[in-house]
Amino acid sequence: MDALCEQYGIQRVSLLRRLCRVLGIQLLAKDYHLDFGRQQSRMPFSDEDIQNVFPLFKHRHPPASDAKKLYARGQQAMQMGHLREAYEFVAEAVNLMTSVYGAMHSELAQAMRLLAKLSYILGDLPEAMNQQHKATLMSERCNGLDHGHTIVEYINLAHFAFGNLRIPSALNLLYRARYLLLISHGERHPLMAQIDANIGVILFAVQEFDYALKFLYSAENLLSMNGEPKKLKSAMVQHIIARSQAARGDFRSALAAEKETAAIYEHLFGPNHEKTQESSDYLKQLTQQAVNFQKRMMDATAGTKGANLAQFLPLTPQPSLGAILDALNLLNGIIIISMTPNTATTNGSSSQEESAAVEANKDAAHEPGKPFEEAKGEQAEMALD
């Protein structure tokens, strides 16, 4: 048992949870001392800890064959870029599943999740959040609070909540998803990297740079440990790390992180790609900012008269909502498809129209100079610990 846990990084509480689910045993909710050695004579469990024993049986739900066909057609239409057509197919599949399964079913939750993603891509952010909220509640009741599908629903709901400018709600959902994943599967699960990256990006957006860096470095370590195939998420995380370090005035760490981003883009896309050029341009900006910041610091140490603290702080632009949403889209596997004008007229909004809708939401919800709400740093530190 000890060798298994050490080799694969498995938590003992995760093994206990899985064993109870397989055998149908309900234990008393308390802190069990599972890290016991041979010298410990007292067992971690007693008869009083077993609250209930329930039977496990195999069963089969009535299939909604027509709804599944419509759902598959919606997925195919989405892959081809026909978003409006895909939305109609999936919406009809949801109606048929409701007629066959009733108001609560795990397959219905998955269909509503896809419906929420389609609404998000088409630019209808309130509808996307509404559909995803229903899918999350349905998954909680059908699959359980600590089920993998429920954790994924929390991540998607946090994403759409941020798109609707509900920043504290998005952070709370991600903290909850992280806590549930930590209990059920442990710190080294690949999904933990996605959650930490989402938290880090949102904290960067609300300018909590110190707490953002803790989550971003955690996400980068997990991505490297689990071996991300194309390293696109690693490049995005390194870029956000570079911007966070630059905002803190640590330009040496910022340059190192952005060089890693540029190396990944050049390896994947070549030196002439748009992503590679953007990273190279930002490297030049960081270098110039580092030189200017060093000059201001030298003037400060020389005792320049009339100088105040504000003029020595690093000058970094505030992140836009569109840039943060693009980062979250990449981390959560949502691709905004660029369509031709004819296709956009036939199938729905284009990517430019979606950006305009996002900007309209941002301008209507915030005052000038305050693009985001403030998040509590204590919650971030508590979640990381």
CSV table of C-alpha atoms in Angstrom, one decimal:
chain,number,residue,atom,x,y,z
A,1,MET,CA,0.0,0.0,0.0
A,2,ASP,CA,2.8,2.5,0.9
A,3,ALA,CA,4.7,1.7,-2.3
A,4,LEU,CA,1.6,2.2,-4.4
A,5,CYS,CA,0.8,5.5,-2.9
A,6,GLU,CA,4.4,6.7,-3.2
A,7,GLN,CA,4.8,5.5,-6.8
A,8,TYR,CA,1.7,7.0,-8.3
A,9,GLY,CA,1.0,9.8,-5.8
A,10,ILE,CA,-2.3,8.5,-4.7
A,11,GLN,CA,-4.0,9.8,-1.6
A,12,ARG,CA,-5.1,7.2,1.0
A,13,VAL,CA,-8.4,9.1,1.4
A,14,SER,CA,-9.0,8.7,-2.3
A,15,LEU,CA,-8.5,4.9,-2.1
A,16,LEU,CA,-10.8,4.8,0.9
A,17,ARG,CA,-13.5,6.8,-0.9
A,18,ARG,CA,-13.3,4.5,-4.0
A,19,LEU,CA,-13.4,1.3,-1.8
A,20,CYS,CA,-16.5,2.5,0.0
A,21,ARG,CA,-18.3,3.3,-3.3
A,22,VAL,CA,-17.4,-0.1,-4.8
A,23,LEU,CA,-18.5,-2.0,-1.7
A,24,GLY,CA,-21.5,0.1,-0.8
A,25,ILE,CA,-20.3,1.2,2.6
A,26,GLN,CA,-21.2,4.6,4.2
A,27,LEU,CA,-18.7,5.8,6.8
A,28,LEU,CA,-19.0,8.5,9.4
A,29,ALA,CA,-17.7,11.8,8.1
A,30,LYS,CA,-14.7,12.6,10.2
A,31,ASP,CA,-10.9,12.9,10.0
A,32,TYR,CA,-9.5,9.4,9.8
A,33,HIS,CA,-5.8,8.9,10.6
A,34,LEU,CA,-4.8,6.8,7.6
A,35,ASP,CA,-1.0,7.4,7.7
A,36,PHE,CA,-0.3,4.8,10.3
A,37,GLY,CA,2.8,2.6,10.6
A,38,ARG,CA,3.4,-0.9,11.8
A,39,GLN,CA,4.1,0.3,15.3
A,40,GLN,CA,0.5,1.7,15.6
A,41,SER,CA,-1.7,-1.0,17.2
A,42,ARG,CA,-5.0,0.9,17.0
A,43,MET,CA,-7.0,0.6,13.8
A,44,PRO,CA,-8.2,3.7,12.1
A,45,PHE,CA,-11.8,2.4,12.0
A,46,SER,CA,-14.3,0.9,14.4
A,47,ASP,CA,-17.7,-0.6,14.2
A,48,GLU,CA,-19.3,2.7,15.1
A,49,ASP,CA,-17.8,4.4,12.1
A,50,ILE,CA,-19.9,2.3,9.7
A,51,GLN,CA,-23.2,4.2,9.3
A,52,ASN,CA,-24.9,2.2,6.6
A,53,VAL,CA,-24.4,-0.6,4.0
A,54,PHE,CA,-26.4,-0.2,0.8
A,55,PRO,CA,-26.8,-2.7,-2.1
A,56,LEU,CA,-25.2,-2.1,-5.5
A,57,PHE,CA,-27.1,-3.2,-8.6
A,58,LYS,CA,-26.7,-2.9,-12.3
A,59,HIS,CA,-29.5,-1.1,-14.2
A,60,ARG,CA,-30.1,0.3,-17.6
A,61,HIS,CA,-31.9,3.5,-18.4
A,62,PRO,CA,-34.4,3.6,-21.3
A,63,PRO,CA,-32.5,4.9,-24.3
A,64,ALA,CA,-33.6,8.0,-26.1
A,65,SER,CA,-32.4,6.9,-29.5
A,66,ASP,CA,-33.9,9.8,-31.5
A,67,ALA,CA,-32.4,12.3,-29.0
A,68,LYS,CA,-29.0,10.7,-29.2
A,69,LYS,CA,-29.1,10.9,-33.1
A,70,LEU,CA,-29.9,14.6,-32.9
A,71,TYR,CA,-27.2,15.1,-30.3
A,72,ALA,CA,-24.7,13.4,-32.6
A,73,ARG,CA,-25.8,15.5,-35.6
A,74,GLY,CA,-25.4,18.6,-33.5
A,75,GLN,CA,-21.8,17.6,-32.6
A,76,GLN,CA,-21.0,17.0,-36.3
A,77,ALA,CA,-22.5,20.4,-37.3
A,78,MET,CA,-20.5,22.1,-34.6
A,79,GLN,CA,-17.3,20.5,-35.8
A,80,MET,CA,-18.0,21.8,-39.3
A,81,GLY,CA,-18.6,25.3,-38.1
A,82,HIS,CA,-22.4,25.4,-38.6
A,83,LEU,CA,-23.1,26.8,-35.1
A,84,ARG,CA,-26.7,27.8,-35.5
A,85,GLU,CA,-27.7,24.5,-37.0
A,86,ALA,CA,-25.8,22.7,-34.2
A,87,TYR,CA,-27.6,24.8,-31.6
A,88,GLU,CA,-31.0,23.8,-33.1
A,89,PHE,CA,-30.1,20.1,-33.2
A,90,VAL,CA,-28.9,20.1,-29.6
A,91,ALA,CA,-31.9,22.1,-28.4
A,92,GLU,CA,-34.2,19.6,-30.0
A,93,ALA,CA,-32.2,16.7,-28.4
A,94,VAL,CA,-32.7,18.4,-25.0
A,95,ASN,CA,-36.5,18.5,-25.5
A,96,LEU,CA,-36.6,14.8,-26.5
A,97,MET,CA,-34.5,13.8,-23.6
A,98,THR,CA,-36.7,15.7,-21.2
A,99,SER,CA,-39.7,13.8,-22.7
A,100,VAL,CA,-38.1,10.4,-22.3
A,101,TYR,CA,-35.9,10.8,-19.2
A,102,GLY,CA,-37.8,13.4,-17.3
A,103,ALA,CA,-36.4,16.6,-15.7
A,104,MET,CA,-33.2,15.0,-14.2
A,105,HIS,CA,-30.8,12.7,-16.1
A,106,SER,CA,-27.0,12.6,-16.5
A,107,GLU,CA,-27.2,12.5,-20.3
A,108,LEU,CA,-29.5,15.5,-20.3
A,109,ALA,CA,-26.9,17.4,-18.3
A,110,GLN,CA,-24.2,16.6,-20.9
A,111,ALA,CA,-26.5,17.9,-23.7
A,112,MET,CA,-27.2,21.1,-21.8
A,113,ARG,CA,-23.5,21.6,-21.3
A,114,LEU,CA,-23.0,21.5,-25.0
A,115,LEU,CA,-25.9,23.8,-25.5
A,116,ALA,CA,-24.3,26.2,-23.1
A,117,LYS,CA,-21.0,26.1,-25.0
A,118,LEU,CA,-22.8,26.8,-28.3
A,119,SER,CA,-24.6,29.8,-26.7
A,120,TYR,CA,-21.2,31.1,-25.4
A,121,ILE,CA,-19.6,30.7,-28.8
A,122,LEU,CA,-22.5,32.5,-30.5
A,123,GLY,CA,-22.1,35.4,-28.1
A,124,ASP,CA,-25.2,34.9,-25.9
A,125,LEU,CA,-23.4,34.9,-22.6
A,126,PRO,CA,-26.5,35.1,-20.3
A,127,GLU,CA,-28.1,32.2,-22.0
A,128,ALA,CA,-24.8,30.2,-21.8
A,129,MET,CA,-24.6,30.8,-18.1
A,130,ASN,CA,-28.3,29.9,-17.6
A,131,GLN,CA,-28.0,26.6,-19.5
A,132,GLN,CA,-24.7,25.7,-17.7
A,133,HIS,CA,-26.3,26.5,-14.3
A,134,LYS,CA,-29.0,24.0,-15.1
A,135,ALA,CA,-26.5,21.4,-16.2
A,136,THR,CA,-24.5,21.8,-13.0
A,137,LEU,CA,-27.5,21.4,-10.7
A,138,MET,CA,-28.5,18.3,-12.7
A,139,SER,CA,-25.1,16.8,-12.5
A,140,GLU,CA,-25.0,17.4,-8.7
A,141,ARG,CA,-28.2,15.5,-8.2
A,142,CYS,CA,-27.7,12.7,-10.8
A,143,ASN,CA,-23.9,12.0,-10.5
A,144,GLY,CA,-23.1,13.3,-7.0
A,145,LEU,CA,-21.2,16.3,-5.7
A,146,ASP,CA,-17.7,14.7,-6.0
A,147,HIS,CA,-18.2,13.1,-9.4
A,148,GLY,CA,-15.8,14.0,-12.2
A,149,HIS,CA,-18.6,15.3,-14.5
A,150,THR,CA,-19.8,17.6,-11.7
A,151,ILE,CA,-16.3,19.1,-11.2
A,152,VAL,CA,-16.1,19.8,-15.0
A,153,GLU,CA,-19.5,21.5,-14.8
A,154,TYR,CA,-18.2,23.7,-12.0
A,155,ILE,CA,-15.3,24.8,-14.2
A,156,ASN,CA,-17.5,25.6,-17.2
A,157,LEU,CA,-20.0,27.5,-15.0
A,158,ALA,CA,-17.1,29.5,-13.6
A,159,HIS,CA,-15.9,30.3,-17.1
A,160,PHE,CA,-19.4,31.6,-18.2
A,161,ALA,CA,-19.8,33.4,-14.9
A,162,PHE,CA,-16.6,35.3,-15.6
A,163,GLY,CA,-17.9,36.1,-19.1
A,164,ASN,CA,-21.0,37.6,-17.4
A,165,LEU,CA,-18.7,39.7,-15.1
A,166,ARG,CA,-19.6,37.8,-12.0
A,167,ILE,CA,-16.0,37.6,-10.8
A,168,PRO,CA,-16.4,36.5,-7.1
A,169,SER,CA,-18.9,33.8,-8.2
A,170,ALA,CA,-16.4,32.5,-10.8
A,171,LEU,CA,-13.6,32.3,-8.2
A,172,ASN,CA,-15.8,30.6,-5.6
A,173,LEU,CA,-16.9,27.9,-8.1
A,174,LEU,CA,-13.3,27.2,-9.1
A,175,TYR,CA,-12.2,27.0,-5.4
A,176,ARG,CA,-15.0,24.5,-4.8
A,177,ALA,CA,-14.0,22.5,-7.9
A,178,ARG,CA,-10.4,22.4,-6.7
A,179,TYR,CA,-11.4,21.3,-3.2
A,180,LEU,CA,-13.6,18.5,-4.5
A,181,LEU,CA,-10.9,17.3,-6.9
A,182,LEU,CA,-8.3,17.4,-4.2
A,183,ILE,CA,-10.4,15.2,-2.0
A,184,SER,CA,-11.5,12.7,-4.6
A,185,HIS,CA,-8.4,12.4,-6.8
A,186,GLY,CA,-5.5,14.2,-5.2
A,187,GLU,CA,-3.1,17.1,-6.1
A,188,ARG,CA,-1.5,15.5,-9.1
A,189,HIS,CA,-4.6,14.9,-11.2
A,190,PRO,CA,-4.3,16.5,-14.7
A,191,LEU,CA,-7.6,18.4,-14.2
A,192,MET,CA,-6.0,20.2,-11.3
A,193,ALA,CA,-3.7,22.0,-13.8
A,194,GLN,CA,-6.8,23.3,-15.6
A,195,ILE,CA,-8.4,24.5,-12.4
A,196,ASP,CA,-5.3,26.2,-11.1
A,197,ALA,CA,-4.7,27.9,-14.5
A,198,ASN,CA,-8.2,29.2,-14.5
A,199,ILE,CA,-7.9,30.6,-11.0
A,200,GLY,CA,-4.5,32.2,-11.8
A,201,VAL,CA,-5.8,33.9,-15.0
A,202,ILE,CA,-8.9,35.3,-13.2
A,203,LEU,CA,-6.7,36.5,-10.2
A,204,PHE,CA,-4.4,38.1,-12.8
A,205,ALA,CA,-7.4,39.9,-14.3
A,206,VAL,CA,-8.3,41.4,-10.9
A,207,GLN,CA,-4.7,42.3,-10.3
A,208,GLU,CA,-4.0,40.0,-7.4
A,209,PHE,CA,-0.6,39.2,-8.9
A,210,ASP,CA,1.0,37.4,-6.0
A,211,TYR,CA,-1.8,35.0,-5.5
A,212,ALA,CA,-2.2,34.5,-9.2
A,213,LEU,CA,1.5,33.5,-9.5
A,214,LYS,CA,1.0,30.8,-6.9
A,215,PHE,CA,-1.7,29.1,-8.9
A,216,LEU,CA,0.0,29.7,-12.3
A,217,TYR,CA,3.2,28.1,-11.1
A,218,SER,CA,1.2,25.2,-9.7
A,219,ALA,CA,-0.6,24.7,-13.0
A,220,GLU,CA,2.7,24.9,-15.0
A,221,ASN,CA,4.3,22.2,-12.7
A,222,LEU,CA,1.3,19.9,-13.2
A,223,LEU,CA,1.3,20.5,-17.0
A,224,SER,CA,5.0,19.6,-17.2
A,225,MET,CA,4.5,16.6,-14.9
A,226,ASN,CA,1.6,15.1,-16.9
A,227,GLY,CA,3.2,15.8,-20.3
A,228,GLU,CA,0.9,18.1,-22.2
A,229,PRO,CA,1.2,17.0,-25.9
A,230,LYS,CA,1.4,20.3,-27.8
A,231,LYS,CA,2.2,22.6,-24.8
A,232,LEU,CA,-0.2,25.3,-26.0
A,233,LYS,CA,-1.6,25.6,-22.5
A,234,SER,CA,1.9,25.8,-21.1
A,235,ALA,CA,2.7,28.6,-23.4
A,236,MET,CA,-0.4,30.5,-22.3
A,237,VAL,CA,0.3,30.0,-18.6
A,238,GLN,CA,3.9,31.1,-19.1
A,239,HIS,CA,2.7,34.3,-20.9
A,240,ILE,CA,0.3,35.1,-18.0
A,241,ILE,CA,3.2,34.4,-15.6
A,242,ALA,CA,5.4,36.9,-17.5
A,243,ARG,CA,2.7,39.6,-17.4
A,244,SER,CA,2.1,39.0,-13.7
A,245,GLN,CA,5.9,39.2,-12.9
A,246,ALA,CA,6.2,42.4,-15.0
A,247,ALA,CA,3.3,44.0,-13.1
A,248,ARG,CA,5.2,43.2,-9.8
A,249,GLY,CA,8.4,44.7,-11.2
A,250,ASP,CA,10.3,41.4,-11.5
A,251,PHE,CA,11.3,41.8,-15.1
A,252,ARG,CA,14.0,39.1,-15.0
A,253,SER,CA,11.4,36.4,-14.2
A,254,ALA,CA,9.1,37.9,-16.7
A,255,LEU,CA,11.6,37.7,-19.5
A,256,ALA,CA,12.5,34.1,-18.6
A,257,ALA,CA,8.8,33.1,-18.7
A,258,GLU,CA,8.1,34.9,-22.0
A,259,LYS,CA,11.2,33.4,-23.6
A,260,GLU,CA,9.7,30.0,-22.8
A,261,THR,CA,6.5,31.1,-24.5
A,262,ALA,CA,8.3,32.3,-27.6
A,263,ALA,CA,10.3,29.0,-27.8
A,264,ILE,CA,7.1,26.9,-27.6
A,265,TYR,CA,5.3,29.0,-30.3
A,266,GLU,CA,8.4,28.9,-32.6
A,267,HIS,CA,8.7,25.1,-32.2
A,268,LEU,CA,5.0,24.5,-32.9
A,269,PHE,CA,4.2,27.1,-35.6
A,270,GLY,CA,7.5,28.4,-36.9
A,271,PRO,CA,9.2,31.9,-36.7
A,272,ASN,CA,6.7,33.6,-39.0
A,273,HIS,CA,3.5,32.7,-37.2
A,274,GLU,CA,1.3,35.4,-35.6
A,275,LYS,CA,1.7,33.9,-32.1
A,276,THR,CA,5.4,33.8,-32.4
A,277,GLN,CA,5.6,37.4,-33.6
A,278,GLU,CA,3.3,38.6,-30.8
A,279,SER,CA,5.5,36.9,-28.2
A,280,SER,CA,8.7,38.4,-29.8
A,281,ASP,CA,7.1,41.8,-29.7
A,282,TYR,CA,6.2,41.4,-26.1
A,283,LEU,CA,9.7,40.3,-25.3
A,284,LYS,CA,11.0,43.6,-26.8
A,285,GLN,CA,8.4,45.5,-24.7
A,286,LEU,CA,9.5,43.8,-21.6
A,287,THR,CA,13.1,44.6,-22.3
A,288,GLN,CA,12.3,48.3,-22.8
A,289,GLN,CA,10.1,48.3,-19.7
A,290,ALA,CA,13.0,46.7,-17.7
A,291,VAL,CA,15.4,49.4,-18.9
A,292,ASN,CA,13.0,52.2,-18.0
A,293,PHE,CA,12.2,50.8,-14.7
A,294,GLN,CA,15.9,50.4,-13.8
A,295,LYS,CA,16.5,54.1,-14.8
A,296,ARG,CA,13.7,55.2,-12.5
A,297,MET,CA,15.0,53.1,-9.6
A,298,MET,CA,18.5,54.6,-10.1
A,299,ASP,CA,17.0,58.1,-10.0
A,300,ALA,CA,15.2,57.1,-6.8
A,301,THR,CA,18.4,55.9,-5.1
A,302,ALA,CA,20.2,59.0,-6.2
A,303,GLY,CA,17.7,61.1,-4.2
A,304,THR,CA,15.9,62.9,-7.0
A,305,LYS,CA,13.9,65.7,-5.5
A,306,GLY,CA,10.2,65.9,-6.0
A,307,ALA,CA,10.0,62.2,-6.8
A,308,ASN,CA,7.1,60.1,-5.4
A,309,LEU,CA,6.6,56.4,-5.1
A,310,ALA,CA,4.0,56.2,-7.9
A,311,GLN,CA,6.4,57.2,-10.6
A,312,PHE,CA,8.8,54.4,-9.8
A,313,LEU,CA,6.2,51.6,-10.1
A,314,PRO,CA,6.2,49.5,-13.3
A,315,LEU,CA,3.9,50.8,-15.9
A,316,THR,CA,1.8,47.8,-17.2
A,317,PRO,CA,-1.4,48.0,-19.1
A,318,GLN,CA,-4.5,46.6,-17.5
A,319,PRO,CA,-5.7,43.3,-19.1
A,320,SER,CA,-8.8,43.6,-21.3
A,321,LEU,CA,-11.8,41.3,-20.9
A,322,GLY,CA,-11.4,40.0,-24.4
A,323,ALA,CA,-7.8,38.9,-23.7
A,324,ILE,CA,-8.7,37.2,-20.5
A,325,LEU,CA,-11.7,35.4,-22.2
A,326,ASP,CA,-9.3,34.2,-25.0
A,327,ALA,CA,-7.0,32.7,-22.4
A,328,LEU,CA,-9.9,31.0,-20.6
A,329,ASN,CA,-11.2,29.7,-23.9
A,330,LEU,CA,-7.8,28.1,-24.6
A,331,LEU,CA,-7.5,26.6,-21.2
A,332,ASN,CA,-11.0,25.1,-21.2
A,333,GLY,CA,-11.0,23.8,-24.8
A,334,ILE,CA,-13.5,26.2,-26.3
A,335,ILE,CA,-12.5,27.3,-29.9
A,336,ILE,CA,-14.1,30.4,-31.4
A,337,ILE,CA,-14.4,29.5,-35.1
A,338,SER,CA,-13.7,32.3,-37.6
A,339,MET,CA,-16.2,32.1,-40.4
A,340,THR,CA,-16.6,33.8,-43.8
A,341,PRO,CA,-19.2,36.5,-44.2
A,342,ASN,CA,-21.5,34.1,-46.1
A,343,THR,CA,-21.2,31.4,-43.5
A,344,ALA,CA,-21.8,33.9,-40.7
A,345,THR,CA,-24.9,35.2,-42.4
A,346,THR,CA,-26.3,31.6,-42.7
A,347,ASN,CA,-25.2,30.1,-39.4
A,348,GLY,CA,-25.1,32.9,-36.9
A,349,SER,CA,-22.7,35.3,-35.4
A,350,SER,CA,-19.1,35.6,-36.5
A,351,SER,CA,-16.1,35.9,-34.2
A,352,GLN,CA,-16.0,39.7,-34.7
A,353,GLU,CA,-19.7,39.9,-33.6
A,354,GLU,CA,-19.0,37.9,-30.5
A,355,SER,CA,-16.1,40.2,-29.6
A,356,ALA,CA,-18.4,43.2,-30.1
A,357,ALA,CA,-20.9,41.5,-27.7
A,358,VAL,CA,-18.2,40.9,-25.1
A,359,GLU,CA,-17.1,44.6,-25.3
A,360,ALA,CA,-20.7,45.8,-25.0
A,361,ASN,CA,-21.1,43.8,-21.8
A,362,LYS,CA,-17.9,45.2,-20.5
A,363,ASP,CA,-18.7,48.8,-21.2
A,364,ALA,CA,-22.2,48.5,-19.8
A,365,ALA,CA,-21.1,46.9,-16.5
A,366,HIS,CA,-18.1,48.9,-15.4
A,367,GLU,CA,-16.9,52.4,-14.9
A,368,PRO,CA,-13.9,53.8,-16.7
A,369,GLY,CA,-10.6,52.8,-15.2
A,370,LYS,CA,-12.2,49.9,-13.3
A,371,PRO,CA,-12.4,46.9,-15.7
A,372,PHE,CA,-12.9,44.3,-13.0
A,373,GLU,CA,-14.2,43.7,-9.5
A,374,GLU,CA,-11.7,43.1,-6.7
A,375,ALA,CA,-11.3,39.6,-5.5
A,376,LYS,CA,-10.3,38.7,-1.9
A,377,GLY,CA,-6.8,37.5,-1.7
A,378,GLU,CA,-7.4,35.6,1.5
A,379,GLN,CA,-9.7,33.2,-0.4
A,380,ALA,CA,-7.0,32.5,-3.0
A,381,GLU,CA,-4.4,31.7,-0.3
A,382,MET,CA,-6.8,29.5,1.6
A,383,ALA,CA,-7.7,27.5,-1.6
A,384,LEU,CA,-4.0,27.0,-2.5
A,385,ASP,CA,-3.1,25.8,1.0
